[in-house]
Coordinates of C-alpha atoms in Angstrom, one line a residue:
X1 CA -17.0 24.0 17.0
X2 CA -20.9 23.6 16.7
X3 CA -23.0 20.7 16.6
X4 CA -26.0 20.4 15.7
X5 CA -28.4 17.5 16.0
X6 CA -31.1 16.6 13.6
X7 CA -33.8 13.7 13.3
X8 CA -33.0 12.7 10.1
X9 CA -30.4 12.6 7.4
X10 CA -32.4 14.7 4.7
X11 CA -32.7 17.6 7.6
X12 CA -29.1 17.3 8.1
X13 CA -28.5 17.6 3.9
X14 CA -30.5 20.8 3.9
X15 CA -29.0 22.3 7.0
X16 CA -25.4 21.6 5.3
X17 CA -26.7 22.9 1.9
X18 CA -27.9 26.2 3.3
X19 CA -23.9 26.7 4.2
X20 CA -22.7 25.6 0.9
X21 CA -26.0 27.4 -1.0
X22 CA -24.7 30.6 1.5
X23 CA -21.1 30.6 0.3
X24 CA -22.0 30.2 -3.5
X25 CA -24.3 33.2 -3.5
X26 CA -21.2 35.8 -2.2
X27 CA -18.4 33.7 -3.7
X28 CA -19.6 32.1 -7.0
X29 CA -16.1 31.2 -7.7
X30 CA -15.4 29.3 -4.2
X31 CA -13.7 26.2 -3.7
X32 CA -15.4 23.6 -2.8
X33 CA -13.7 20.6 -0.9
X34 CA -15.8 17.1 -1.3
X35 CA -15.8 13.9 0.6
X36 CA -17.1 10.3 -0.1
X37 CA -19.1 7.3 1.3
X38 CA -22.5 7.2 2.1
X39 CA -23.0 10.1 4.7
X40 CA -23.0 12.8 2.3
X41 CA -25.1 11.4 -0.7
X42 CA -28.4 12.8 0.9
X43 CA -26.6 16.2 0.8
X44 CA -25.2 15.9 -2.8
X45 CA -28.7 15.4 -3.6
X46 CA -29.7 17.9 -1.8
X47 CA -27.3 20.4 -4.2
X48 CA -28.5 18.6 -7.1
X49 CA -32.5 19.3 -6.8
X50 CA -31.4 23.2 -5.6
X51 CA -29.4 23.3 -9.0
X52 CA -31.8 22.4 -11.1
X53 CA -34.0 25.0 -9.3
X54 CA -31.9 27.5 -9.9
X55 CA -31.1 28.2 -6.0
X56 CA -27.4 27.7 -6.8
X57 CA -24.6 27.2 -9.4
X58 CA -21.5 24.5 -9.8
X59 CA -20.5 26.8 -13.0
X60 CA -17.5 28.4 -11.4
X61 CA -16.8 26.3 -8.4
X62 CA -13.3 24.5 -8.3
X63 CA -13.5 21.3 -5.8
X64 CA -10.7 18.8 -4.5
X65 CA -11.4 15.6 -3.4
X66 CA -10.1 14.5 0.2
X67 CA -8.8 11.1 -0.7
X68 CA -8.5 8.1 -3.5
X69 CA -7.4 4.6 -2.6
X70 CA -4.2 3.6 -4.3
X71 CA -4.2 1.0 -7.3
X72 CA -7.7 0.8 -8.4
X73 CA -7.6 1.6 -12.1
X74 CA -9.4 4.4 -14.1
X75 CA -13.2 4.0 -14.5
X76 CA -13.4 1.4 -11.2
X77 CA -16.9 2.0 -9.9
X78 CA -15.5 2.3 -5.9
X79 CA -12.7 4.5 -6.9
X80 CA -13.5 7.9 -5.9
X81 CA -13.0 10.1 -8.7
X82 CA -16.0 7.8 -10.4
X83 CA -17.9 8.4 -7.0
X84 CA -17.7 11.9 -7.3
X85 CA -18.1 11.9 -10.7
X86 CA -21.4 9.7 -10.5
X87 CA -22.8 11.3 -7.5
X88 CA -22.0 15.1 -7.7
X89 CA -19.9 16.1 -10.6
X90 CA -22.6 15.1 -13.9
X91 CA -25.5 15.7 -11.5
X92 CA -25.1 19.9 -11.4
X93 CA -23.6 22.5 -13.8
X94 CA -20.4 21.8 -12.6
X95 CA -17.9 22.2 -15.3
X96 CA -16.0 18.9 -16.6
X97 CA -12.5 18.8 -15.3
X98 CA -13.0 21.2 -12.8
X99 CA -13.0 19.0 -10.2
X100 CA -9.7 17.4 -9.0
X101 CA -8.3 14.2 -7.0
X102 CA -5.2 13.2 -6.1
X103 CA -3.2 11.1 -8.9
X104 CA -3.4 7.3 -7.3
X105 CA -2.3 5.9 -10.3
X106 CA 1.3 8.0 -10.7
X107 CA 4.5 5.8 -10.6
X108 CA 5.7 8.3 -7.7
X109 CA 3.3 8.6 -5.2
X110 CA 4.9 10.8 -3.2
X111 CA 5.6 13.5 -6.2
X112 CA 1.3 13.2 -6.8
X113 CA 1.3 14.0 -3.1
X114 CA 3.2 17.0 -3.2
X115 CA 1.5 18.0 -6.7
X116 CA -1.4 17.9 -5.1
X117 CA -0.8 20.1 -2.0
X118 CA 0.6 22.2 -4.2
X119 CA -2.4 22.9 -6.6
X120 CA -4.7 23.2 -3.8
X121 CA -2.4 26.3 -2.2
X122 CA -2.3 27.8 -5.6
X123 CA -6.1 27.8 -5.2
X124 CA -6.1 29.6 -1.7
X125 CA -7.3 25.6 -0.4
X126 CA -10.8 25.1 0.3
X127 CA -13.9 27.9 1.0
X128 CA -15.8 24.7 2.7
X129 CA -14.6 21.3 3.2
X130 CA -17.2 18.7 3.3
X131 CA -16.3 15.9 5.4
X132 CA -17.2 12.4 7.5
X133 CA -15.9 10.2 10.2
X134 CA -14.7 6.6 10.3
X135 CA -15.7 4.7 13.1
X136 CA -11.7 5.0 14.4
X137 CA -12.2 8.9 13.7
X138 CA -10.4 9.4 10.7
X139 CA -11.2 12.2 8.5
X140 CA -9.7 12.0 4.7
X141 CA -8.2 8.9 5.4
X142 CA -6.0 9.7 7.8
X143 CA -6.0 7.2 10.3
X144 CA -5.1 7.1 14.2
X145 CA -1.6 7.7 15.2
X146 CA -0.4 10.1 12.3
X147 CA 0.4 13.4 13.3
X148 CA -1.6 16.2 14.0
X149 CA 0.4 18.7 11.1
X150 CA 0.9 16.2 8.4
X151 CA 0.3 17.3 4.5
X152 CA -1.3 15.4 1.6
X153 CA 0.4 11.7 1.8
X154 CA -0.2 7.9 1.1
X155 CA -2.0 6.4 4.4
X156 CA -1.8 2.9 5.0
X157 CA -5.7 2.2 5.7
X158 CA -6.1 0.0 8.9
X159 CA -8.2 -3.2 9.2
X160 CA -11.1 -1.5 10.6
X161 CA -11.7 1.1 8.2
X162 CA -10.9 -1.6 5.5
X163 CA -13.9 -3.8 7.3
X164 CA -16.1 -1.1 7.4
X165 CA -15.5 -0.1 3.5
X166 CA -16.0 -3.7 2.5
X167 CA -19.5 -2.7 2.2
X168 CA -18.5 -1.4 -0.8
X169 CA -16.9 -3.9 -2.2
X170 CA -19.7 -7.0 -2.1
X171 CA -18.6 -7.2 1.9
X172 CA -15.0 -8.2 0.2
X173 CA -12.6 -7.0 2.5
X174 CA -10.1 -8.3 0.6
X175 CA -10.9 -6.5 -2.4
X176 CA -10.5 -3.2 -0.4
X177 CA -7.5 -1.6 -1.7
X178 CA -4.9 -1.0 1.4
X179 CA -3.2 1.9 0.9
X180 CA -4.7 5.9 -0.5
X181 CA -3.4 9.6 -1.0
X182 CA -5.2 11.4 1.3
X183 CA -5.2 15.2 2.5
X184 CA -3.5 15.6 5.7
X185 CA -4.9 17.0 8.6
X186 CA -3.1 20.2 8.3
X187 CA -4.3 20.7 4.4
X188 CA -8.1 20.0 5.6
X189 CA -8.0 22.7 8.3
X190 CA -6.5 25.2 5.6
X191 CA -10.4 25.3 4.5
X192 CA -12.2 28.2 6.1
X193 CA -15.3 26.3 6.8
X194 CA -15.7 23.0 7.8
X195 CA -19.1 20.8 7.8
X196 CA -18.8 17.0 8.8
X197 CA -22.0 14.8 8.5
X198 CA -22.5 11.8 10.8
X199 CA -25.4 9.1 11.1
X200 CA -26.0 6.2 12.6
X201 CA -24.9 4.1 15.6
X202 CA -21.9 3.4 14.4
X203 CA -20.6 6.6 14.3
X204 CA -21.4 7.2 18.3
X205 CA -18.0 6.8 19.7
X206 CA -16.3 8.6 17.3
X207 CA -18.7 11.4 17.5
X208 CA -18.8 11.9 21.5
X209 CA -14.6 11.7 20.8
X210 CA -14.6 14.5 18.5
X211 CA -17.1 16.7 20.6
X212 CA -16.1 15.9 24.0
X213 CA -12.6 14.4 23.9
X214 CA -9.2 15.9 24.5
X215 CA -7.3 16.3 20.8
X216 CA -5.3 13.4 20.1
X217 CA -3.9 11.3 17.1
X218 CA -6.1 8.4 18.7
X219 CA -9.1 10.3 17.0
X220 CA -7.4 12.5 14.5
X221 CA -10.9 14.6 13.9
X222 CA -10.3 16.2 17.2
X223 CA -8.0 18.2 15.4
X224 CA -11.4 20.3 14.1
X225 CA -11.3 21.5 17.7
X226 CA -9.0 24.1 17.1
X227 CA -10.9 25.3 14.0
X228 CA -12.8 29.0 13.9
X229 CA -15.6 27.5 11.7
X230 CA -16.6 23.9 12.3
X231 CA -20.1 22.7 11.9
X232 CA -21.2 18.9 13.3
X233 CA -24.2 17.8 11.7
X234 CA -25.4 14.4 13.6
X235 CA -28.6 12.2 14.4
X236 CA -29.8 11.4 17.1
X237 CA -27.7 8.0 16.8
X238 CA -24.5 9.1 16.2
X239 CA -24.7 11.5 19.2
X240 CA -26.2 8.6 21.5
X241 CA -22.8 8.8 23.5
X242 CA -22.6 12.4 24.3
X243 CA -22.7 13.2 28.1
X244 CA -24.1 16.6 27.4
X245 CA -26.0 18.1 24.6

């Protein structure tokens, strides 16, 4: 695993779109896996002003979302195919449809889950797989405790990642749905590259945990440990922890 610190969020975009800018140039067809919140909108940006410069193309990329909460309803501006949509998808040449998320709104959740796993294996899983970190360490949303192996499944979200998405949701945590699909931890280290993005303070523990910590389902991103190509992108914040650097 690598890590990398940077001052500032827009140098860690452009260090994470020179990978994804990389990969598109010898595989325009790649798969592309994407991830929400608010660490990788500098990045998505990022993509978008290379696009329009012609640095890059979307036009043959397949992506698959990480995660979708459970039970908000098509078109809901915090559900995450809207996200994606809003902040990635319309913004670059990216053909309509061709990028995918989890079914949240099936009758049988766990029939969308396997569905799911199994349309990202027929598509060899992800080139790169964008991702961030909770505050607990969850990737996806796969939260502390669940195993190390597990597949695409419905999470229960915990309190703490519910408090720190109320943000989100007019500081509602209420309104913060309690339950998502979510790649396992096993589907997101079928990708071939992985590139995580943390800033801020708040990320700090969770950060000196993934780097220096033994692997454990207490902080299911030390799983990334164990991957060939893992790149930590951080500020000087989130790495405020670290004993060594």
């Amino acid at each position: 695993m690598e890590l990398v610190i940077l001052d500032t969020a827009e140098a860690i975009a452009e260090r994470a779109a020179d990978k994804i800018e990389a990969l598109l140039t010898t595989k325009p067809d790649a798969v592309l896996g994407t991830a929400t919140g608010s660490s990788p909108l500098p990045l998505y940006d990022e993509l978008t002003r290379r696009c329009a410069a012609g640095r890059l193309s979307f036009a043959q990329v397949t992506g698959f979302m990480l995660d979708e909460y459970v039970g908000l309803p098509a078109g809901h501006p915090e559900r995450y195919a809207t996200f994606m949509e809003v902040n990635l998808r319309s913004r670059v040449d990216m053909r309509p449809g061709s990028l995918h998320g989890p079914d949240a709104l099936a009758e049988d959740l766990q029939a969308a889950c396997a569905q799911y796993e199994e349309d990202m294996a027929a598509a060899g899983y992800c080139d790169l797989q964008i991702l961030g970190i909770g505050s607990d360490g969850h990737i996806g949303f796969n939260e502390p405790g669940g195993p190390l192996d597990s597949r695409t499944h419905v999470d229960v979200l915990t309190e703490q990642t519910r408090r720190d998405n109320a943000r989100f949701f007019g500081g509602d945590i209420d309104a913060v749905p309690t339950h998502c699909i979510t790649q396992g931890l096993a589907t997101i280290m079928e990708a071939r590259s992985l590139v995580l993005i943390a800033t801020g303070e708040g990320k700090a523990k969770a950060v000196a945990q993934l780097v220096e910590g033994e692997v454990s389902t207490d902080w299911p991103a030390t799983v990334m440990q164990r991957h060939d190509d893992a790149l930590v992108l951080v500020d000087p914040a989130a790495a405020s922890l670290l004993t060594s650097r």
